[in-house]
Amino acid sequence: MKTTLHYLALVAIALLCVFPFWWTLVTALSTEGNVFAFPPTFWPKAPSLANFAEVFRVIPLWDFFRNSVLIAACTVLWKLLFCSMAAYPLARMHFRGRKLVFGLILATLVLPSEVNFLVNFITVTKLSLVDTYTGVILPNVVTAVAILLLKQAFEEVPQDLIDAARVEGASEWTIFTRIMLPLVAPWLATVGILTAVESWNEYIWPSIVMSKPDEFPLSVGVLYLRGTFGSSTRVVAAGTILTILPTLAAFLFAQRFFMRGMDGAVK
């Protein structure tokens, strides 16, 4: 009975999480009926791909897609580099003020990201990075969550392995690149997946920094559908599905690395 109740609770949670995506998919495929009917329709009426075709016709979807891939890939690459370089000394090196530095990094977790928008925008403006991909990427390349996860990952590596490498004459950079990074690959994959999804779905910051429509990422560009088709919720839903699918496919492909990394982080 206890196991049955657990499974029923998990099924209920799964349905609750899947429902918004399923409703959006049904809306995107439907061509008839009331979109906001209650109770909602759980199967498309007169299903068709016409709404998806309309999305491709109205906005340059492939250009937006290319921009999002570029921004997400660069953000993941630079975040893994900088956050791992920050986490390694915090985990394995002893220096004065280490706890203070780590405490200040953790303190940033209590601040919502929107608080930093004004400071980041002033900084990006002073650096002449407005309307550039660098301006979108730069404020997101270092985060406290990524440093915390990677710090815990580095602490999982046995100290004896590091001591043996030092006895053999390996430098700290060699230990970091040749020993530590390969051993924490699942955690790197976890941070990479979380960063890619976050960067792909980012809307507010790119819309503040970017003003040229041809350089918009997909999350910003797809909202042109709302202005063009104010009453066509189905077309907006189709554009939303096309935005979600790449991240969903990437997560399903890399979920085993994600689960291994999260398991190590919990330990």
PDB file of C-alpha atoms in Angstrom:
ATOM      1  CA  MET A   1       0.000   0.000   0.000  1.00  0.00           C
ATOM      2  CA  LYS A   2       2.833   2.369   0.844  1.00  0.00           C
ATOM      3  CA  THR A   3       4.538   1.713  -2.516  1.00  0.00           C
ATOM      4  CA  THR A   4       1.242   2.207  -4.349  1.00  0.00           C
ATOM      5  CA  LEU A   5       0.683   5.554  -2.656  1.00  0.00           C
ATOM      6  CA  HIS A   6       4.209   6.619  -3.596  1.00  0.00           C
ATOM      7  CA  TYR A   7       3.612   5.754  -7.241  1.00  0.00           C
ATOM      8  CA  LEU A   8       0.251   7.512  -7.259  1.00  0.00           C
ATOM      9  CA  ALA A   9       1.890  10.647  -5.860  1.00  0.00           C
ATOM     10  CA  LEU A  10       4.646  10.472  -8.493  1.00  0.00           C
ATOM     11  CA  VAL A  11       2.101  10.006 -11.280  1.00  0.00           C
ATOM     12  CA  ALA A  12       0.104  12.987 -10.013  1.00  0.00           C
ATOM     13  CA  ILE A  13       3.225  15.162  -9.941  1.00  0.00           C
ATOM     14  CA  ALA A  14       4.233  13.966 -13.421  1.00  0.00           C
ATOM     15  CA  LEU A  15       0.794  14.819 -14.831  1.00  0.00           C
ATOM     16  CA  LEU A  16       0.917  18.225 -13.203  1.00  0.00           C
ATOM     17  CA  CYS A  17       4.302  18.939 -14.801  1.00  0.00           C
ATOM     18  CA  VAL A  18       3.393  17.561 -18.242  1.00  0.00           C
ATOM     19  CA  PHE A  19      -0.025  19.226 -18.510  1.00  0.00           C
ATOM     20  CA  PRO A  20       1.150  22.726 -19.619  1.00  0.00           C
ATOM     21  CA  PHE A  21       3.323  21.248 -22.355  1.00  0.00           C
ATOM     22  CA  TRP A  22       0.552  18.875 -23.511  1.00  0.00           C
ATOM     23  CA  TRP A  23      -2.056  21.661 -23.548  1.00  0.00           C
ATOM     24  CA  THR A  24       0.279  23.850 -25.626  1.00  0.00           C
ATOM     25  CA  LEU A  25       0.906  20.986 -28.052  1.00  0.00           C
ATOM     26  CA  VAL A  26      -2.819  20.271 -28.405  1.00  0.00           C
ATOM     27  CA  THR A  27      -3.489  23.971 -28.998  1.00  0.00           C
ATOM     28  CA  ALA A  28      -0.743  24.167 -31.626  1.00  0.00           C
ATOM     29  CA  LEU A  29      -2.105  21.154 -33.531  1.00  0.00           C
ATOM     30  CA  SER A  30      -5.784  22.149 -33.342  1.00  0.00           C
ATOM     31  CA  THR A  31      -7.529  24.199 -35.980  1.00  0.00           C
ATOM     32  CA  GLU A  32     -11.035  24.175 -34.491  1.00  0.00           C
ATOM     33  CA  GLY A  33     -12.684  24.646 -31.112  1.00  0.00           C
ATOM     34  CA  ASN A  34     -12.353  27.058 -28.211  1.00  0.00           C
ATOM     35  CA  VAL A  35      -8.739  27.314 -27.036  1.00  0.00           C
ATOM     36  CA  PHE A  36      -9.741  28.411 -23.516  1.00  0.00           C
ATOM     37  CA  ALA A  37     -12.605  25.961 -23.032  1.00  0.00           C
ATOM     38  CA  PHE A  38     -13.086  24.517 -19.548  1.00  0.00           C
ATOM     39  CA  PRO A  39     -12.567  21.697 -18.978  1.00  0.00           C
ATOM     40  CA  PRO A  40      -9.699  21.893 -21.482  1.00  0.00           C
ATOM     41  CA  THR A  41      -9.468  19.714 -24.566  1.00  0.00           C
ATOM     42  CA  PHE A  42      -6.932  16.918 -24.212  1.00  0.00           C
ATOM     43  CA  TRP A  43      -6.844  15.933 -27.878  1.00  0.00           C
ATOM     44  CA  PRO A  44      -6.479  18.215 -30.924  1.00  0.00           C
ATOM     45  CA  LYS A  45      -9.601  18.912 -32.975  1.00  0.00           C
ATOM     46  CA  ALA A  46      -9.041  18.701 -36.729  1.00  0.00           C
ATOM     47  CA  PRO A  47      -5.271  18.287 -36.200  1.00  0.00           C
ATOM     48  CA  SER A  48      -3.021  20.001 -38.688  1.00  0.00           C
ATOM     49  CA  LEU A  49       0.514  21.381 -39.012  1.00  0.00           C
ATOM     50  CA  ALA A  50      -0.789  24.631 -40.504  1.00  0.00           C
ATOM     51  CA  ASN A  51       0.047  26.625 -37.371  1.00  0.00           C
ATOM     52  CA  PHE A  52       3.666  25.450 -37.476  1.00  0.00           C
ATOM     53  CA  ALA A  53       3.887  26.341 -41.163  1.00  0.00           C
ATOM     54  CA  GLU A  54       2.569  29.798 -40.334  1.00  0.00           C
ATOM     55  CA  VAL A  55       5.332  30.293 -37.788  1.00  0.00           C
ATOM     56  CA  PHE A  56       8.000  29.557 -40.411  1.00  0.00           C
ATOM     57  CA  ARG A  57       6.261  31.887 -42.846  1.00  0.00           C
ATOM     58  CA  VAL A  58       5.962  34.878 -40.530  1.00  0.00           C
ATOM     59  CA  ILE A  59       9.275  34.967 -38.647  1.00  0.00           C
ATOM     60  CA  PRO A  60      12.836  33.967 -39.632  1.00  0.00           C
ATOM     61  CA  LEU A  61      12.805  31.018 -37.240  1.00  0.00           C
ATOM     62  CA  TRP A  62      16.054  29.468 -38.451  1.00  0.00           C
ATOM     63  CA  ASP A  63      17.929  32.739 -37.930  1.00  0.00           C
ATOM     64  CA  PHE A  64      16.591  33.004 -34.381  1.00  0.00           C
ATOM     65  CA  PHE A  65      17.488  29.356 -33.820  1.00  0.00           C
ATOM     66  CA  ARG A  66      21.057  29.932 -35.005  1.00  0.00           C
ATOM     67  CA  ASN A  67      21.414  32.940 -32.691  1.00  0.00           C
ATOM     68  CA  SER A  68      20.176  30.932 -29.705  1.00  0.00           C
ATOM     69  CA  VAL A  69      22.565  28.064 -30.438  1.00  0.00           C
ATOM     70  CA  LEU A  70      25.496  30.486 -30.650  1.00  0.00           C
ATOM     71  CA  ILE A  71      24.600  32.249 -27.400  1.00  0.00           C
ATOM     72  CA  ALA A  72      23.918  29.006 -25.508  1.00  0.00           C
ATOM     73  CA  ALA A  73      27.092  27.277 -26.739  1.00  0.00           C
ATOM     74  CA  CYS A  74      29.351  30.214 -25.866  1.00  0.00           C
ATOM     75  CA  THR A  75      27.708  30.653 -22.468  1.00  0.00           C
ATOM     76  CA  VAL A  76      28.188  26.967 -21.620  1.00  0.00           C
ATOM     77  CA  LEU A  77      31.814  26.963 -22.768  1.00  0.00           C
ATOM     78  CA  TRP A  78      32.855  30.060 -20.847  1.00  0.00           C
ATOM     79  CA  LYS A  79      30.875  29.174 -17.727  1.00  0.00           C
ATOM     80  CA  LEU A  80      32.472  25.727 -17.492  1.00  0.00           C
ATOM     81  CA  LEU A  81      35.908  27.292 -17.909  1.00  0.00           C
ATOM     82  CA  PHE A  82      35.584  30.167 -15.438  1.00  0.00           C
ATOM     83  CA  CYS A  83      33.478  28.399 -12.812  1.00  0.00           C
ATOM     84  CA  SER A  84      35.743  25.338 -12.745  1.00  0.00           C
ATOM     85  CA  MET A  85      38.792  27.594 -12.416  1.00  0.00           C
ATOM     86  CA  ALA A  86      37.078  29.351  -9.485  1.00  0.00           C
ATOM     87  CA  ALA A  87      35.858  26.147  -7.822  1.00  0.00           C
ATOM     88  CA  TYR A  88      39.152  24.243  -7.914  1.00  0.00           C
ATOM     89  CA  PRO A  89      41.162  26.581  -5.623  1.00  0.00           C
ATOM     90  CA  LEU A  90      38.174  26.938  -3.283  1.00  0.00           C
ATOM     91  CA  ALA A  91      38.025  23.156  -2.973  1.00  0.00           C
ATOM     92  CA  ARG A  92      41.691  22.101  -3.022  1.00  0.00           C
ATOM     93  CA  MET A  93      43.904  25.077  -2.203  1.00  0.00           C
ATOM     94  CA  HIS A  94      44.461  26.699   1.161  1.00  0.00           C
ATOM     95  CA  PHE A  95      44.858  30.461   1.163  1.00  0.00           C
ATOM     96  CA  ARG A  96      43.978  33.310   3.466  1.00  0.00           C
ATOM     97  CA  GLY A  97      40.399  34.494   3.058  1.00  0.00           C
ATOM     98  CA  ARG A  98      39.165  31.368   1.279  1.00  0.00           C
ATOM     99  CA  LYS A  99      36.106  30.987   3.515  1.00  0.00           C
ATOM    100  CA  LEU A 100      35.316  34.674   3.186  1.00  0.00           C
ATOM    101  CA  VAL A 101      35.475  34.511  -0.605  1.00  0.00           C
ATOM    102  CA  PHE A 102      33.262  31.431  -0.689  1.00  0.00           C
ATOM    103  CA  GLY A 103      30.809  33.046   1.728  1.00  0.00           C
ATOM    104  CA  LEU A 104      30.539  36.142  -0.465  1.00  0.00           C
ATOM    105  CA  ILE A 105      29.890  33.953  -3.497  1.00  0.00           C
ATOM    106  CA  LEU A 106      27.119  32.091  -1.656  1.00  0.00           C
ATOM    107  CA  ALA A 107      25.631  35.390  -0.461  1.00  0.00           C
ATOM    108  CA  THR A 108      24.801  36.261  -4.070  1.00  0.00           C
ATOM    109  CA  LEU A 109      22.296  33.389  -4.108  1.00  0.00           C
ATOM    110  CA  VAL A 110      19.845  35.409  -2.026  1.00  0.00           C
ATOM    111  CA  LEU A 111      19.669  38.124  -4.687  1.00  0.00           C
ATOM    112  CA  PRO A 112      17.248  37.694  -7.598  1.00  0.00           C
ATOM    113  CA  SER A 113      18.878  38.000 -10.991  1.00  0.00           C
ATOM    114  CA  GLU A 114      16.716  41.026 -11.837  1.00  0.00           C
ATOM    115  CA  VAL A 115      18.544  43.045  -9.156  1.00  0.00           C
ATOM    116  CA  ASN A 116      21.715  42.893 -11.256  1.00  0.00           C
ATOM    117  CA  PHE A 117      20.116  44.105 -14.483  1.00  0.00           C
ATOM    118  CA  LEU A 118      20.822  47.801 -13.903  1.00  0.00           C
ATOM    119  CA  VAL A 119      24.461  47.286 -12.897  1.00  0.00           C
ATOM    120  CA  ASN A 120      25.026  44.807 -15.722  1.00  0.00           C
ATOM    121  CA  PHE A 121      23.465  47.107 -18.292  1.00  0.00           C
ATOM    122  CA  ILE A 122      25.630  50.053 -17.166  1.00  0.00           C
ATOM    123  CA  THR A 123      28.708  47.827 -17.334  1.00  0.00           C
ATOM    124  CA  VAL A 124      27.803  46.489 -20.777  1.00  0.00           C
ATOM    125  CA  THR A 125      27.142  50.033 -21.989  1.00  0.00           C
ATOM    126  CA  LYS A 126      30.498  51.304 -20.710  1.00  0.00           C
ATOM    127  CA  LEU A 127      32.221  48.405 -22.471  1.00  0.00           C
ATOM    128  CA  SER A 128      30.371  49.200 -25.731  1.00  0.00           C
ATOM    129  CA  LEU A 129      28.829  45.724 -25.777  1.00  0.00           C
ATOM    130  CA  VAL A 130      25.202  46.734 -26.351  1.00  0.00           C
ATOM    131  CA  ASP A 131      23.702  44.978 -29.388  1.00  0.00           C
ATOM    132  CA  THR A 132      26.392  42.297 -29.273  1.00  0.00           C
ATOM    133  CA  TYR A 133      26.283  38.638 -28.342  1.00  0.00           C
ATOM    134  CA  THR A 134      29.127  39.258 -25.898  1.00  0.00           C
ATOM    135  CA  GLY A 135      26.875  41.637 -23.975  1.00  0.00           C
ATOM    136  CA  VAL A 136      24.257  38.907 -23.666  1.00  0.00           C
ATOM    137  CA  ILE A 137      26.737  36.204 -22.679  1.00  0.00           C
ATOM    138  CA  LEU A 138      29.120  38.051 -20.334  1.00  0.00           C
ATOM    139  CA  PRO A 139      26.854  38.507 -17.245  1.00  0.00           C
ATOM    140  CA  ASN A 140      25.971  34.796 -17.265  1.00  0.00           C
ATOM    141  CA  VAL A 141      29.398  33.174 -17.496  1.00  0.00           C
ATOM    142  CA  VAL A 142      29.897  32.960 -13.697  1.00  0.00           C
ATOM    143  CA  THR A 143      27.206  31.966 -11.206  1.00  0.00           C
ATOM    144  CA  ALA A 144      27.309  30.922  -7.577  1.00  0.00           C
ATOM    145  CA  VAL A 145      25.308  27.737  -8.216  1.00  0.00           C
ATOM    146  CA  ALA A 146      27.807  26.489 -10.809  1.00  0.00           C
ATOM    147  CA  ILE A 147      30.767  27.248  -8.543  1.00  0.00           C
ATOM    148  CA  LEU A 148      29.067  25.469  -5.629  1.00  0.00           C
ATOM    149  CA  LEU A 149      28.328  22.330  -7.660  1.00  0.00           C
ATOM    150  CA  LEU A 150      31.836  22.146  -9.106  1.00  0.00           C
ATOM    151  CA  LYS A 151      33.444  22.833  -5.726  1.00  0.00           C
ATOM    152  CA  GLN A 152      31.597  19.859  -4.266  1.00  0.00           C
ATOM    153  CA  ALA A 153      32.656  17.793  -7.279  1.00  0.00           C
ATOM    154  CA  PHE A 154      36.340  18.611  -6.789  1.00  0.00           C
ATOM    155  CA  GLU A 155      36.052  17.762  -3.099  1.00  0.00           C
ATOM    156  CA  GLU A 156      34.863  14.263  -4.039  1.00  0.00           C
ATOM    157  CA  VAL A 157      38.206  13.456  -5.696  1.00  0.00           C
ATOM    158  CA  PRO A 158      40.553  11.614  -3.256  1.00  0.00           C
ATOM    159  CA  GLN A 159      43.349  13.787  -1.925  1.00  0.00           C
ATOM    160  CA  ASP A 160      45.810  10.894  -2.343  1.00  0.00           C
ATOM    161  CA  LEU A 161      45.441  11.132  -6.105  1.00  0.00           C
ATOM    162  CA  ILE A 162      46.369  14.814  -6.069  1.00  0.00           C
ATOM    163  CA  ASP A 163      49.299  14.214  -3.721  1.00  0.00           C
ATOM    164  CA  ALA A 164      50.610  11.451  -5.995  1.00  0.00           C
ATOM    165  CA  ALA A 165      50.494  13.804  -8.984  1.00  0.00           C
ATOM    166  CA  ARG A 166      52.384  16.476  -7.055  1.00  0.00           C
ATOM    167  CA  VAL A 167      55.043  13.959  -6.022  1.00  0.00           C
ATOM    168  CA  GLU A 168      55.490  13.140  -9.719  1.00  0.00           C
ATOM    169  CA  GLY A 169      56.165  16.809 -10.373  1.00  0.00           C
ATOM    170  CA  ALA A 170      52.852  17.779 -11.941  1.00  0.00           C
ATOM    171  CA  SER A 171      51.971  21.466 -11.782  1.00  0.00           C
ATOM    172  CA  GLU A 172      48.645  22.697 -10.444  1.00  0.00           C
ATOM    173  CA  TRP A 173      47.498  23.479 -13.984  1.00  0.00           C
ATOM    174  CA  THR A 174      48.365  19.933 -15.094  1.00  0.00           C
ATOM    175  CA  ILE A 175      46.511  18.471 -12.118  1.00  0.00           C
ATOM    176  CA  PHE A 176      43.528  20.666 -12.879  1.00  0.00           C
ATOM    177  CA  THR A 177      43.318  19.958 -16.618  1.00  0.00           C
ATOM    178  CA  ARG A 178      44.634  16.379 -16.866  1.00  0.00           C
ATOM    179  CA  ILE A 179      43.292  14.830 -13.659  1.00  0.00           C
ATOM    180  CA  MET A 180      40.530  16.847 -12.014  1.00  0.00           C
ATOM    181  CA  LEU A 181      38.444  17.893 -15.016  1.00  0.00           C
ATOM    182  CA  PRO A 182      38.146  14.364 -16.496  1.00  0.00           C
ATOM    183  CA  LEU A 183      37.150  12.972 -13.095  1.00  0.00           C
ATOM    184  CA  VAL A 184      34.351  15.512 -12.607  1.00  0.00           C
ATOM    185  CA  ALA A 185      32.980  15.180 -16.149  1.00  0.00           C
ATOM    186  CA  PRO A 186      29.448  14.203 -14.958  1.00  0.00           C
ATOM    187  CA  TRP A 187      29.261  17.348 -12.840  1.00  0.00           C
ATOM    188  CA  LEU A 188      30.528  19.424 -15.756  1.00  0.00           C
ATOM    189  CA  ALA A 189      27.786  17.893 -17.880  1.00  0.00           C
ATOM    190  CA  THR A 190      25.213  18.792 -15.224  1.00  0.00           C
ATOM    191  CA  VAL A 191      26.325  22.416 -15.099  1.00  0.00           C
ATOM    192  CA  GLY A 192      26.465  22.496 -18.891  1.00  0.00           C
ATOM    193  CA  ILE A 193      22.905  21.187 -19.269  1.00  0.00           C
ATOM    194  CA  LEU A 194      21.494  23.584 -16.677  1.00  0.00           C
ATOM    195  CA  THR A 195      23.348  26.488 -18.280  1.00  0.00           C
ATOM    196  CA  ALA A 196      22.228  25.577 -21.797  1.00  0.00           C
ATOM    197  CA  VAL A 197      18.566  25.387 -20.762  1.00  0.00           C
ATOM    198  CA  GLU A 198      18.797  28.618 -18.786  1.00  0.00           C
ATOM    199  CA  SER A 199      20.524  30.441 -21.625  1.00  0.00           C
ATOM    200  CA  TRP A 200      18.123  29.079 -24.234  1.00  0.00           C
ATOM    201  CA  ASN A 201      15.075  30.234 -22.269  1.00  0.00           C
ATOM    202  CA  GLU A 202      16.526  33.609 -21.247  1.00  0.00           C
ATOM    203  CA  TYR A 203      14.205  36.393 -22.351  1.00  0.00           C
ATOM    204  CA  ILE A 204      14.496  39.528 -20.220  1.00  0.00           C
ATOM    205  CA  TRP A 205      18.249  40.171 -20.469  1.00  0.00           C
ATOM    206  CA  PRO A 206      18.583  39.593 -24.257  1.00  0.00           C
ATOM    207  CA  SER A 207      15.550  41.790 -24.873  1.00  0.00           C
ATOM    208  CA  ILE A 208      17.234  44.571 -22.850  1.00  0.00           C
ATOM    209  CA  VAL A 209      20.650  44.335 -24.505  1.00  0.00           C
ATOM    210  CA  MET A 210      19.625  43.526 -28.085  1.00  0.00           C
ATOM    211  CA  SER A 211      17.641  45.879 -30.317  1.00  0.00           C
ATOM    212  CA  LYS A 212      18.307  44.434 -33.786  1.00  0.00           C
ATOM    213  CA  PRO A 213      15.588  41.895 -34.650  1.00  0.00           C
ATOM    214  CA  ASP A 214      17.852  39.848 -36.917  1.00  0.00           C
ATOM    215  CA  GLU A 215      20.145  39.133 -33.932  1.00  0.00           C
ATOM    216  CA  PHE A 216      17.427  38.119 -31.462  1.00  0.00           C
ATOM    217  CA  PRO A 217      17.580  34.649 -29.887  1.00  0.00           C
ATOM    218  CA  LEU A 218      14.639  32.332 -30.367  1.00  0.00           C
ATOM    219  CA  SER A 219      13.076  33.085 -26.967  1.00  0.00           C
ATOM    220  CA  VAL A 220      12.802  36.774 -27.876  1.00  0.00           C
ATOM    221  CA  GLY A 221      12.100  36.492 -31.581  1.00  0.00           C
ATOM    222  CA  VAL A 222       9.216  34.048 -31.216  1.00  0.00           C
ATOM    223  CA  LEU A 223       7.232  36.641 -29.251  1.00  0.00           C
ATOM    224  CA  TYR A 224       6.805  38.585 -32.489  1.00  0.00           C
ATOM    225  CA  LEU A 225       4.021  36.108 -33.098  1.00  0.00           C
ATOM    226  CA  ARG A 226       2.065  37.637 -30.274  1.00  0.00           C
ATOM    227  CA  GLY A 227       2.193  41.056 -31.857  1.00  0.00           C
ATOM    228  CA  THR A 228       1.505  39.838 -35.365  1.00  0.00           C
ATOM    229  CA  PHE A 229      -1.266  37.431 -34.411  1.00  0.00           C
ATOM    230  CA  GLY A 230      -2.871  39.013 -31.379  1.00  0.00           C
ATOM    231  CA  SER A 231      -5.860  36.672 -31.501  1.00  0.00           C
ATOM    232  CA  SER A 232      -4.157  33.552 -32.850  1.00  0.00           C
ATOM    233  CA  THR A 233      -3.183  31.697 -29.709  1.00  0.00           C
ATOM    234  CA  ARG A 234      -2.631  28.556 -31.788  1.00  0.00           C
ATOM    235  CA  VAL A 235       0.191  30.142 -33.803  1.00  0.00           C
ATOM    236  CA  VAL A 236       1.816  31.422 -30.604  1.00  0.00           C
ATOM    237  CA  ALA A 237       1.503  27.925 -29.121  1.00  0.00           C
ATOM    238  CA  ALA A 238       3.156  26.439 -32.231  1.00  0.00           C
ATOM    239  CA  GLY A 239       6.060  28.868 -31.890  1.00  0.00           C
ATOM    240  CA  THR A 240       6.377  27.975 -28.205  1.00  0.00           C
ATOM    241  CA  ILE A 241       6.550  24.260 -29.019  1.00  0.00           C
ATOM    242  CA  LEU A 242       9.277  24.883 -31.597  1.00  0.00           C
ATOM    243  CA  THR A 243      11.219  26.811 -28.943  1.00  0.00           C
ATOM    244  CA  ILE A 244      10.886  24.061 -26.321  1.00  0.00           C
ATOM    245  CA  LEU A 245      11.684  21.041 -28.492  1.00  0.00           C
ATOM    246  CA  PRO A 246      15.483  21.599 -28.865  1.00  0.00           C
ATOM    247  CA  THR A 247      16.071  21.852 -25.112  1.00  0.00           C
ATOM    248  CA  LEU A 248      13.760  18.924 -24.437  1.00  0.00           C
ATOM    249  CA  ALA A 249      15.605  16.742 -26.944  1.00  0.00           C
ATOM    250  CA  ALA A 250      18.995  17.816 -25.576  1.00  0.00           C
ATOM    251  CA  PHE A 251      17.955  17.035 -22.009  1.00  0.00           C
ATOM    252  CA  LEU A 252      16.584  13.606 -22.924  1.00  0.00           C
ATOM    253  CA  PHE A 253      19.823  12.817 -24.757  1.00  0.00           C
ATOM    254  CA  ALA A 254      22.064  13.925 -21.876  1.00  0.00           C
ATOM    255  CA  GLN A 255      19.892  13.016 -18.882  1.00  0.00           C
ATOM    256  CA  ARG A 256      22.151  10.179 -17.748  1.00  0.00           C
ATOM    257  CA  PHE A 257      25.042  12.624 -17.331  1.00  0.00           C
ATOM    258  CA  PHE A 258      22.708  15.030 -15.562  1.00  0.00           C
ATOM    259  CA  MET A 259      21.497  12.401 -13.084  1.00  0.00           C
ATOM    260  CA  ARG A 260      25.050  11.224 -12.371  1.00  0.00           C
ATOM    261  CA  GLY A 261      26.146  14.770 -11.701  1.00  0.00           C
ATOM    262  CA  MET A 262      23.186  15.546  -9.473  1.00  0.00           C
ATOM    263  CA  ASP A 263      23.750  12.322  -7.543  1.00  0.00           C
ATOM    264  CA  GLY A 264      27.342  13.354  -6.880  1.00  0.00           C
ATOM    265  CA  ALA A 265      26.251  16.841  -5.876  1.00  0.00           C
ATOM    266  CA  VAL A 266      23.778  15.443  -3.349  1.00  0.00           C
ATOM    267  CA  LYS A 267      26.473  13.222  -1.851  1.00  0.00           C
TER     268      LYS A 267
END
